[in-house]
């Protein structure tokens, strides 16, 4: 059992206490609609709250983010109790607890003076039924057709959505999978989201497509094969990048790509360099000179197509234009696949050993590929009832966030706030401290969220001024855990 702290919003005198009196020793958790009745020494269904000596307690310590690792000592036994500069620590929502139903003030409303300005941070763990993940998987390999179901342990937890440049995209979770299907679908969806949000790996299967193992910050594993390279660009872009380097070493280069296959001598880059036409015509639909769509079907072969034999995409070779001895390079957008051919007297491409200058450029394509990774962005609506834990007049918080007067963070990490109505936020789970997320069995995800604004603005919003506590008070109360943000995440308070 970890350090605990009393639930700051636990009711003292209420109907729940009546229930306690009826069954001595049992406390009822009111932090979510499940209303677990918890026996002494036990925890509720989510393990976040427990019965500690007859009182409801949040079982994890409140996580306070320190600007630098050496400052984490404030939360440990070595801390002497000296004041901590407010600009060096930030009270996060991790371990803060939840005040459901949200008309109660948030668990922690923290005052701190930063650069001479009285600031307030409202800290809570939000319960998100409306939440999901956008997962970016850096691979050319075909994972499945757009809109195909994505499954975990047989349950649909999301779908394949629009591919991006060099990446396949999944949309996972969302209210329909959490609440609109069977109970098992909701539970498996919630577990899948939770695992990915907390940095774990999940095996997913796409209907009619691939099996893929996804983990934030790690390389995807597609059908058992770890992906290593994110393509340098589409086939046309690859032509554009390397055209001048091929000049004098190859008479034609075809960059095989599921989306846009490039043909050097037809492409504007080849024409600009004065390359003569090769007479080699590839299959598919010509978009613009040297750029072809649909040369093959999507797959796990060359350039995200289903081909294993590159010559299969050549439709014809015009003997009036081509010539014996013509040197042809066929290469994929990652450089993982490459073959070198020379036309014989019958205009048939014959494989021959690749010359060193060409091999060097193929290697350079690989060198220009970034490592293939999975990125997991949590997306949720914070424009609902949790706002009532911040202010008695929630729309004022929404307007303040939309005007960028109130800053929203998750576990201290920055979030992107979508334009338009509501408070629709998106955050990179890899930018947040480890294990920042939890769940409740409704099912829904629990995520830390903080709203920071000047104290004067907070009071104008209808904030709970009487519940504001000083940072020093919260640190002195103990049961806090010091942590730092992952490398690369900016500290939420400007230095
Ligand atoms: S699931 Fe967790 S938060 Fe919900 S009532 Fe039970 S212990 Fe409390």
Short mmCIF file of N, CA and C in Angstrom, two decimals, residues 127-276:
data_model
loop_
_atom_site.label_atom_id
_atom_site.label_comp_id
_atom_site.label_asym_id
_atom_site.label_seq_id
_atom_site.Cartn_x
_atom_site.Cartn_y
_atom_site.Cartn_z
N UNK A 127 -12.93 12.43 -14.55
CA UNK A 127 -13.45 11.15 -15.04
C UNK A 127 -13.98 11.40 -16.44
N UNK A 128 -13.38 10.72 -17.42
CA UNK A 128 -13.69 11.00 -18.81
C UNK A 128 -14.40 9.81 -19.47
N UNK A 129 -15.71 9.95 -19.65
CA UNK A 129 -16.43 8.95 -20.45
C UNK A 129 -16.28 9.26 -21.93
N UNK A 130 -16.11 10.55 -22.20
CA UNK A 130 -15.87 10.98 -23.58
C UNK A 130 -14.37 11.14 -23.76
N UNK A 131 -13.72 10.08 -24.15
CA UNK A 131 -12.27 10.18 -24.36
C UNK A 131 -11.83 9.07 -25.31
N UNK A 132 -10.71 9.29 -25.90
CA UNK A 132 -10.15 8.29 -26.80
C UNK A 132 -8.71 8.63 -27.10
N UNK A 133 -8.15 7.87 -28.02
CA UNK A 133 -6.75 8.06 -28.39
C UNK A 133 -6.64 8.22 -29.90
N UNK A 134 -5.75 9.09 -30.30
CA UNK A 134 -5.32 9.13 -31.69
C UNK A 134 -3.91 8.52 -31.70
N UNK A 135 -3.76 7.44 -32.43
CA UNK A 135 -2.49 6.70 -32.43
C UNK A 135 -1.84 6.83 -33.80
N UNK A 136 -0.63 7.33 -33.80
CA UNK A 136 0.14 7.50 -35.05
C UNK A 136 1.21 6.42 -35.08
N UNK A 137 1.19 5.63 -36.13
CA UNK A 137 2.10 4.49 -36.25
C UNK A 137 2.97 4.72 -37.47
N UNK A 138 4.25 4.97 -37.24
CA UNK A 138 5.15 5.30 -38.35
C UNK A 138 5.49 4.03 -39.12
N UNK A 139 4.74 3.78 -40.15
CA UNK A 139 5.02 2.64 -41.02
C UNK A 139 4.31 2.85 -42.36
N UNK A 140 4.93 2.36 -43.40
CA UNK A 140 4.29 2.33 -44.73
C UNK A 140 3.43 1.09 -44.88
N UNK A 141 3.72 0.11 -44.05
CA UNK A 141 3.02 -1.18 -44.22
C UNK A 141 1.53 -0.99 -44.01
N UNK A 142 0.78 -1.68 -44.83
CA UNK A 142 -0.67 -1.54 -44.79
C UNK A 142 -1.21 -2.24 -43.55
N UNK A 143 -1.86 -1.49 -42.68
CA UNK A 143 -2.42 -2.09 -41.47
C UNK A 143 -3.85 -2.52 -41.68
N UNK A 144 -4.54 -1.86 -42.62
CA UNK A 144 -5.94 -2.18 -42.87
C UNK A 144 -6.60 -1.02 -43.59
N UNK A 145 -7.69 -1.30 -44.25
CA UNK A 145 -8.39 -0.24 -44.98
C UNK A 145 -8.99 0.77 -44.02
N UNK A 146 -9.10 2.01 -44.48
CA UNK A 146 -9.76 3.04 -43.68
C UNK A 146 -11.12 2.56 -43.22
N UNK A 147 -11.46 2.84 -42.01
CA UNK A 147 -12.73 2.50 -41.35
C UNK A 147 -12.78 1.04 -40.90
N UNK A 148 -11.71 0.26 -41.15
CA UNK A 148 -11.71 -1.14 -40.66
C UNK A 148 -11.73 -1.14 -39.13
N UNK A 149 -12.39 -2.14 -38.59
CA UNK A 149 -12.44 -2.27 -37.13
C UNK A 149 -11.06 -2.65 -36.59
N UNK A 150 -10.72 -2.04 -35.45
CA UNK A 150 -9.50 -2.39 -34.72
C UNK A 150 -9.93 -3.09 -33.44
N UNK A 151 -9.36 -4.27 -33.20
CA UNK A 151 -9.83 -5.07 -32.08
C UNK A 151 -8.71 -5.35 -31.06
N UNK A 152 -9.12 -5.43 -29.82
CA UNK A 152 -8.25 -5.92 -28.75
C UNK A 152 -9.00 -7.06 -28.09
N UNK A 153 -8.33 -8.17 -27.92
CA UNK A 153 -8.96 -9.38 -27.35
C UNK A 153 -10.34 -9.64 -27.98
N UNK A 154 -10.42 -9.40 -29.28
CA UNK A 154 -11.64 -9.74 -30.02
C UNK A 154 -12.70 -8.65 -30.01
N UNK A 155 -12.58 -7.66 -29.14
CA UNK A 155 -13.59 -6.60 -29.07
C UNK A 155 -13.16 -5.41 -29.91
N UNK A 156 -14.13 -4.79 -30.58
CA UNK A 156 -13.78 -3.60 -31.35
C UNK A 156 -13.54 -2.44 -30.39
N UNK A 157 -12.35 -1.87 -30.48
CA UNK A 157 -11.98 -0.74 -29.61
C UNK A 157 -11.71 0.52 -30.41
N UNK A 158 -11.85 0.45 -31.74
CA UNK A 158 -11.61 1.63 -32.55
C UNK A 158 -11.59 1.27 -34.02
N UNK A 159 -11.02 2.15 -34.83
CA UNK A 159 -10.98 1.90 -36.27
C UNK A 159 -9.75 2.55 -36.89
N UNK A 160 -9.46 2.10 -38.10
CA UNK A 160 -8.36 2.71 -38.88
C UNK A 160 -8.91 4.02 -39.44
N UNK A 161 -8.16 5.09 -39.24
CA UNK A 161 -8.62 6.36 -39.79
C UNK A 161 -7.61 6.86 -40.83
N UNK A 162 -7.80 8.08 -41.29
CA UNK A 162 -7.04 8.61 -42.43
C UNK A 162 -5.54 8.51 -42.20
N UNK A 163 -4.83 7.91 -43.16
CA UNK A 163 -3.37 7.82 -43.05
C UNK A 163 -2.76 9.20 -43.17
N UNK A 164 -1.64 9.39 -42.51
CA UNK A 164 -0.91 10.66 -42.62
C UNK A 164 0.41 10.40 -43.35
N UNK A 165 1.23 11.42 -43.44
CA UNK A 165 2.44 11.33 -44.25
C UNK A 165 3.46 10.39 -43.59
N UNK A 166 3.53 9.18 -44.10
CA UNK A 166 4.49 8.23 -43.55
C UNK A 166 3.97 7.47 -42.34
N UNK A 167 2.73 7.68 -42.00
CA UNK A 167 2.19 7.04 -40.79
C UNK A 167 0.78 6.52 -41.04
N UNK A 168 0.48 5.42 -40.42
CA UNK A 168 -0.89 4.91 -40.39
C UNK A 168 -1.51 5.40 -39.08
N UNK A 169 -2.80 5.69 -39.13
CA UNK A 169 -3.45 6.30 -37.96
C UNK A 169 -4.60 5.42 -37.47
N UNK A 170 -4.70 5.31 -36.16
CA UNK A 170 -5.83 4.62 -35.54
C UNK A 170 -6.57 5.59 -34.64
N UNK A 171 -7.87 5.43 -34.59
CA UNK A 171 -8.69 6.16 -33.63
C UNK A 171 -9.25 5.11 -32.67
N UNK A 172 -8.87 5.20 -31.42
CA UNK A 172 -9.28 4.19 -30.43
C UNK A 172 -10.15 4.80 -29.35
N UNK A 173 -11.05 4.01 -28.84
CA UNK A 173 -11.87 4.43 -27.73
C UNK A 173 -13.01 5.32 -28.19
N UNK A 174 -13.34 6.30 -27.36
CA UNK A 174 -14.48 7.15 -27.66
C UNK A 174 -15.72 6.62 -26.96
N UNK A 175 -16.69 7.50 -26.84
CA UNK A 175 -17.85 7.18 -26.02
C UNK A 175 -18.65 6.00 -26.57
N UNK A 176 -18.62 5.83 -27.91
CA UNK A 176 -19.45 4.74 -28.45
C UNK A 176 -18.90 3.37 -28.02
N UNK A 177 -17.57 3.21 -28.07
CA UNK A 177 -17.02 1.91 -27.65
C UNK A 177 -17.06 1.74 -26.13
N UNK A 178 -16.93 2.87 -25.40
CA UNK A 178 -16.95 2.76 -23.94
C UNK A 178 -18.36 2.46 -23.42
N UNK A 179 -19.36 3.06 -24.06
CA UNK A 179 -20.71 2.95 -23.49
C UNK A 179 -21.75 2.36 -24.43
N UNK A 180 -21.49 2.38 -25.74
CA UNK A 180 -22.55 2.07 -26.69
C UNK A 180 -22.64 0.63 -27.13
N UNK A 181 -21.69 -0.20 -26.70
CA UNK A 181 -21.71 -1.60 -27.11
C UNK A 181 -22.03 -2.50 -25.92
N UNK A 182 -21.47 -3.71 -25.96
CA UNK A 182 -21.68 -4.62 -24.84
C UNK A 182 -20.83 -4.18 -23.65
N UNK A 183 -21.13 -4.76 -22.50
CA UNK A 183 -20.34 -4.44 -21.32
C UNK A 183 -18.88 -4.82 -21.53
N UNK A 184 -18.66 -6.00 -22.16
CA UNK A 184 -17.28 -6.44 -22.38
C UNK A 184 -16.55 -5.49 -23.32
N UNK A 185 -17.24 -5.00 -24.35
CA UNK A 185 -16.60 -4.06 -25.27
C UNK A 185 -16.13 -2.81 -24.53
N UNK A 186 -16.99 -2.32 -23.64
CA UNK A 186 -16.63 -1.14 -22.87
C UNK A 186 -15.44 -1.41 -21.95
N UNK A 187 -15.45 -2.57 -21.31
CA UNK A 187 -14.37 -2.90 -20.37
C UNK A 187 -13.05 -3.06 -21.12
N UNK A 188 -13.07 -3.79 -22.22
CA UNK A 188 -11.83 -4.01 -22.98
C UNK A 188 -11.32 -2.70 -23.58
N UNK A 189 -12.26 -1.86 -24.04
CA UNK A 189 -11.85 -0.55 -24.56
C UNK A 189 -11.17 0.26 -23.47
N UNK A 190 -11.77 0.28 -22.30
CA UNK A 190 -11.21 1.05 -21.19
C UNK A 190 -9.82 0.52 -20.82
N UNK A 191 -9.68 -0.79 -20.76
CA UNK A 191 -8.37 -1.38 -20.41
C UNK A 191 -7.33 -1.06 -21.48
N UNK A 192 -7.76 -1.08 -22.74
CA UNK A 192 -6.82 -0.79 -23.83
C UNK A 192 -6.33 0.65 -23.74
N UNK A 193 -7.27 1.56 -23.55
CA UNK A 193 -6.88 2.97 -23.44
C UNK A 193 -5.96 3.18 -22.24
N UNK A 194 -6.33 2.57 -21.12
CA UNK A 194 -5.55 2.77 -19.90
C UNK A 194 -4.11 2.27 -20.08
N UNK A 195 -3.98 1.10 -20.66
CA UNK A 195 -2.64 0.54 -20.87
C UNK A 195 -1.80 1.45 -21.75
N UNK A 196 -2.39 1.90 -22.85
CA UNK A 196 -1.63 2.76 -23.77
C UNK A 196 -1.30 4.10 -23.12
N UNK A 197 -2.26 4.67 -22.38
CA UNK A 197 -2.01 5.96 -21.73
C UNK A 197 -0.89 5.86 -20.69
N UNK A 198 -0.80 4.73 -20.03
CA UNK A 198 0.22 4.57 -18.99
C UNK A 198 1.52 3.99 -19.55
N UNK A 199 1.66 3.98 -20.86
CA UNK A 199 2.95 3.61 -21.47
C UNK A 199 3.11 2.14 -21.74
N UNK A 200 2.04 1.35 -21.58
CA UNK A 200 2.15 -0.09 -21.82
C UNK A 200 1.96 -0.45 -23.29
N UNK A 201 2.22 -1.71 -23.59
CA UNK A 201 2.07 -2.21 -24.96
C UNK A 201 0.75 -2.97 -25.09
N UNK A 202 0.12 -2.83 -26.24
CA UNK A 202 -1.16 -3.49 -26.52
C UNK A 202 -1.07 -4.16 -27.88
N UNK A 203 -1.59 -5.38 -27.97
CA UNK A 203 -1.69 -6.05 -29.27
C UNK A 203 -3.07 -5.77 -29.86
N UNK A 204 -3.06 -5.26 -31.06
CA UNK A 204 -4.31 -4.93 -31.76
C UNK A 204 -4.37 -5.72 -33.05
N UNK A 205 -5.58 -6.03 -33.48
CA UNK A 205 -5.77 -6.73 -34.76
C UNK A 205 -6.76 -5.93 -35.59
N UNK A 206 -6.40 -5.70 -36.85
CA UNK A 206 -7.26 -4.94 -37.75
C UNK A 206 -8.04 -5.92 -38.62
N UNK A 207 -9.35 -5.76 -38.69
CA UNK A 207 -10.17 -6.64 -39.53
C UNK A 207 -9.68 -6.56 -40.98
N UNK A 208 -9.35 -7.71 -41.56
CA UNK A 208 -8.87 -7.74 -42.94
C UNK A 208 -7.48 -7.16 -43.11
N UNK A 209 -6.77 -6.94 -42.01
CA UNK A 209 -5.46 -6.30 -42.10
C UNK A 209 -4.44 -6.98 -41.21
N UNK A 210 -3.61 -6.18 -40.59
CA UNK A 210 -2.45 -6.69 -39.86
C UNK A 210 -2.73 -6.79 -38.36
N UNK A 211 -1.85 -7.52 -37.69
CA UNK A 211 -1.78 -7.47 -36.23
C UNK A 211 -0.64 -6.51 -35.90
N UNK A 212 -0.88 -5.62 -34.96
CA UNK A 212 0.14 -4.62 -34.66
C UNK A 212 0.23 -4.43 -33.15
N UNK A 213 1.47 -4.41 -32.68
CA UNK A 213 1.70 -4.12 -31.26
C UNK A 213 2.09 -2.66 -31.14
N UNK A 214 1.36 -1.96 -30.29
CA UNK A 214 1.50 -0.50 -30.16
C UNK A 214 1.92 -0.16 -28.75
N UNK A 215 2.87 0.75 -28.64
CA UNK A 215 3.29 1.26 -27.32
C UNK A 215 3.85 2.67 -27.54
N UNK A 216 3.40 3.62 -26.76
CA UNK A 216 3.84 5.00 -26.95
C UNK A 216 5.36 5.09 -26.84
N UNK A 217 5.98 5.70 -27.83
CA UNK A 217 7.43 5.90 -27.80
C UNK A 217 8.25 4.72 -28.25
N UNK A 218 7.59 3.60 -28.62
CA UNK A 218 8.31 2.40 -29.06
C UNK A 218 8.01 2.14 -30.54
N UNK A 219 8.86 1.34 -31.17
CA UNK A 219 8.63 0.99 -32.56
C UNK A 219 7.40 0.08 -32.67
N UNK A 220 6.57 0.29 -33.69
CA UNK A 220 5.44 -0.64 -33.87
C UNK A 220 5.95 -2.00 -34.32
N UNK A 221 5.20 -3.03 -33.98
CA UNK A 221 5.53 -4.38 -34.45
C UNK A 221 4.35 -4.83 -35.31
N UNK A 222 4.61 -4.97 -36.60
CA UNK A 222 3.55 -5.28 -37.55
C UNK A 222 3.68 -6.74 -37.98
N UNK A 223 2.66 -7.52 -37.69
CA UNK A 223 2.67 -8.96 -37.99
C UNK A 223 3.96 -9.61 -37.50
N UNK A 224 4.36 -9.25 -36.31
CA UNK A 224 5.53 -9.87 -35.67
C UNK A 224 6.86 -9.28 -36.07
N UNK A 225 6.86 -8.31 -36.97
CA UNK A 225 8.12 -7.73 -37.44
C UNK A 225 8.25 -6.29 -36.91
N UNK A 226 9.28 -6.03 -36.10
CA UNK A 226 9.45 -4.65 -35.62
C UNK A 226 9.76 -3.71 -36.78
N UNK A 227 9.05 -2.59 -36.82
CA UNK A 227 9.31 -1.59 -37.86
C UNK A 227 10.51 -0.77 -37.43
N UNK A 228 11.38 -0.42 -38.37
CA UNK A 228 12.55 0.37 -37.96
C UNK A 228 12.58 1.74 -38.61
N UNK A 229 12.12 1.85 -39.87
CA UNK A 229 12.28 3.13 -40.55
C UNK A 229 10.93 3.77 -40.89
N UNK A 230 10.86 5.07 -40.66
CA UNK A 230 9.74 5.87 -41.18
C UNK A 230 10.18 6.39 -42.54
N UNK A 231 9.36 6.24 -43.55
CA UNK A 231 9.81 6.55 -44.90
C UNK A 231 10.31 8.00 -45.02
N UNK A 232 11.21 8.19 -45.96
CA UNK A 232 11.80 9.52 -46.15
C UNK A 232 10.77 10.49 -46.71
N UNK A 233 9.80 9.99 -47.43
CA UNK A 233 8.74 10.81 -48.03
C UNK A 233 7.96 9.91 -48.97
N UNK A 234 7.03 10.48 -49.72
CA UNK A 234 6.36 9.66 -50.72
C UNK A 234 7.32 9.42 -51.89
N UNK A 235 6.88 8.63 -52.87
CA UNK A 235 7.77 8.33 -54.00
C UNK A 235 8.18 9.57 -54.75
N UNK A 236 7.25 10.50 -54.92
CA UNK A 236 7.56 11.74 -55.63
C UNK A 236 8.55 12.58 -54.84
N UNK A 237 8.35 12.66 -53.52
CA UNK A 237 9.27 13.45 -52.69
C UNK A 237 10.67 12.84 -52.72
N UNK A 238 10.74 11.51 -52.72
CA UNK A 238 12.04 10.84 -52.74
C UNK A 238 12.78 11.18 -54.04
N UNK A 239 12.03 11.20 -55.15
CA UNK A 239 12.64 11.64 -56.42
C UNK A 239 13.17 13.06 -56.28
N UNK A 240 12.32 13.93 -55.71
CA UNK A 240 12.71 15.33 -55.57
C UNK A 240 13.95 15.50 -54.71
N UNK A 241 14.08 14.70 -53.66
CA UNK A 241 15.22 14.84 -52.75
C UNK A 241 16.52 14.36 -53.40
N UNK A 242 16.46 13.22 -54.10
CA UNK A 242 17.70 12.55 -54.52
C UNK A 242 18.00 12.65 -56.02
N UNK A 243 17.16 13.36 -56.78
CA UNK A 243 17.32 13.38 -58.24
C UNK A 243 18.73 13.75 -58.68
N UNK A 244 19.25 14.81 -58.13
CA UNK A 244 20.56 15.29 -58.60
C UNK A 244 21.67 14.30 -58.25
N UNK A 245 21.48 13.51 -57.16
CA UNK A 245 22.51 12.54 -56.77
C UNK A 245 22.53 11.34 -57.72
N UNK A 246 21.38 11.05 -58.34
CA UNK A 246 21.33 9.94 -59.29
C UNK A 246 21.89 10.33 -60.66
N UNK A 247 21.93 11.62 -60.93
CA UNK A 247 22.35 12.11 -62.25
C UNK A 247 23.73 11.55 -62.61
N UNK A 248 23.81 10.92 -63.75
CA UNK A 248 25.08 10.36 -64.22
C UNK A 248 25.32 8.93 -63.79
N UNK A 249 24.54 8.45 -62.82
CA UNK A 249 24.72 7.08 -62.33
C UNK A 249 23.58 6.16 -62.74
N UNK A 250 22.39 6.72 -62.99
CA UNK A 250 21.23 5.91 -63.39
C UNK A 250 20.50 6.63 -64.53
N UNK A 251 19.91 5.83 -65.44
CA UNK A 251 19.13 6.43 -66.54
C UNK A 251 17.65 6.55 -66.17
N UNK A 252 17.20 5.71 -65.25
CA UNK A 252 15.82 5.79 -64.76
C UNK A 252 15.79 5.31 -63.32
N UNK A 253 14.97 5.97 -62.51
CA UNK A 253 14.74 5.55 -61.12
C UNK A 253 13.24 5.53 -60.89
N UNK A 254 12.75 4.43 -60.38
CA UNK A 254 11.34 4.31 -60.01
C UNK A 254 11.28 4.09 -58.50
N UNK A 255 10.64 5.03 -57.80
CA UNK A 255 10.49 4.91 -56.34
C UNK A 255 9.09 4.36 -56.06
N UNK A 256 9.04 3.13 -55.60
CA UNK A 256 7.77 2.42 -55.44
C UNK A 256 7.12 2.86 -54.13
N UNK A 257 5.86 3.31 -54.25
CA UNK A 257 5.14 3.81 -53.08
C UNK A 257 3.65 3.52 -53.28
N UNK A 258 3.01 3.08 -52.22
CA UNK A 258 1.58 2.76 -52.30
C UNK A 258 0.75 3.97 -52.68
N UNK A 259 1.19 5.16 -52.30
CA UNK A 259 0.38 6.35 -52.56
C UNK A 259 0.80 7.05 -53.85
N UNK A 260 2.06 7.48 -53.92
CA UNK A 260 2.53 8.21 -55.10
C UNK A 260 3.88 7.62 -55.52
N UNK A 261 3.85 6.80 -56.55
CA UNK A 261 5.10 6.24 -57.09
C UNK A 261 5.75 7.28 -58.01
N UNK A 262 7.04 7.46 -57.84
CA UNK A 262 7.76 8.46 -58.63
C UNK A 262 8.59 7.83 -59.74
N UNK A 263 8.61 8.49 -60.90
CA UNK A 263 9.43 8.03 -62.05
C UNK A 263 10.33 9.20 -62.43
N UNK A 264 11.63 9.02 -62.27
CA UNK A 264 12.58 10.13 -62.34
C UNK A 264 12.53 10.90 -63.66
N UNK A 265 12.63 10.22 -64.80
CA UNK A 265 12.80 10.96 -66.06
C UNK A 265 11.54 11.72 -66.46
N UNK A 266 10.38 11.26 -65.99
CA UNK A 266 9.12 11.97 -66.27
C UNK A 266 8.88 13.10 -65.29
N UNK A 267 9.41 12.94 -64.09
CA UNK A 267 9.16 13.86 -62.98
C UNK A 267 9.79 15.22 -63.29
N UNK A 268 9.21 16.24 -62.71
CA UNK A 268 9.72 17.58 -62.97
C UNK A 268 11.19 17.69 -62.59
N UNK A 269 11.60 16.95 -61.52
CA UNK A 269 12.99 17.02 -61.10
C UNK A 269 13.91 16.48 -62.20
N UNK A 270 13.50 15.34 -62.83
CA UNK A 270 14.31 14.75 -63.90
C UNK A 270 14.37 15.65 -65.12
N UNK A 271 13.23 16.26 -65.44
CA UNK A 271 13.20 17.16 -66.61
C UNK A 271 14.08 18.38 -66.36
N UNK A 272 14.01 18.88 -65.14
CA UNK A 272 14.81 20.04 -64.79
C UNK A 272 16.30 19.73 -64.97
N UNK A 273 16.67 18.47 -64.67
CA UNK A 273 18.08 18.07 -64.80
C UNK A 273 18.43 17.67 -66.23
N UNK A 274 17.45 17.68 -67.15
CA UNK A 274 17.72 17.37 -68.56
C UNK A 274 17.83 15.90 -68.87
N UNK A 275 17.25 15.04 -68.03
CA UNK A 275 17.31 13.60 -68.28
C UNK A 275 16.40 13.23 -69.46
N UNK A 276 16.86 12.42 -70.41
CA UNK A 276 16.00 12.02 -71.53
C UNK A 276 14.97 11.00 -71.07
#
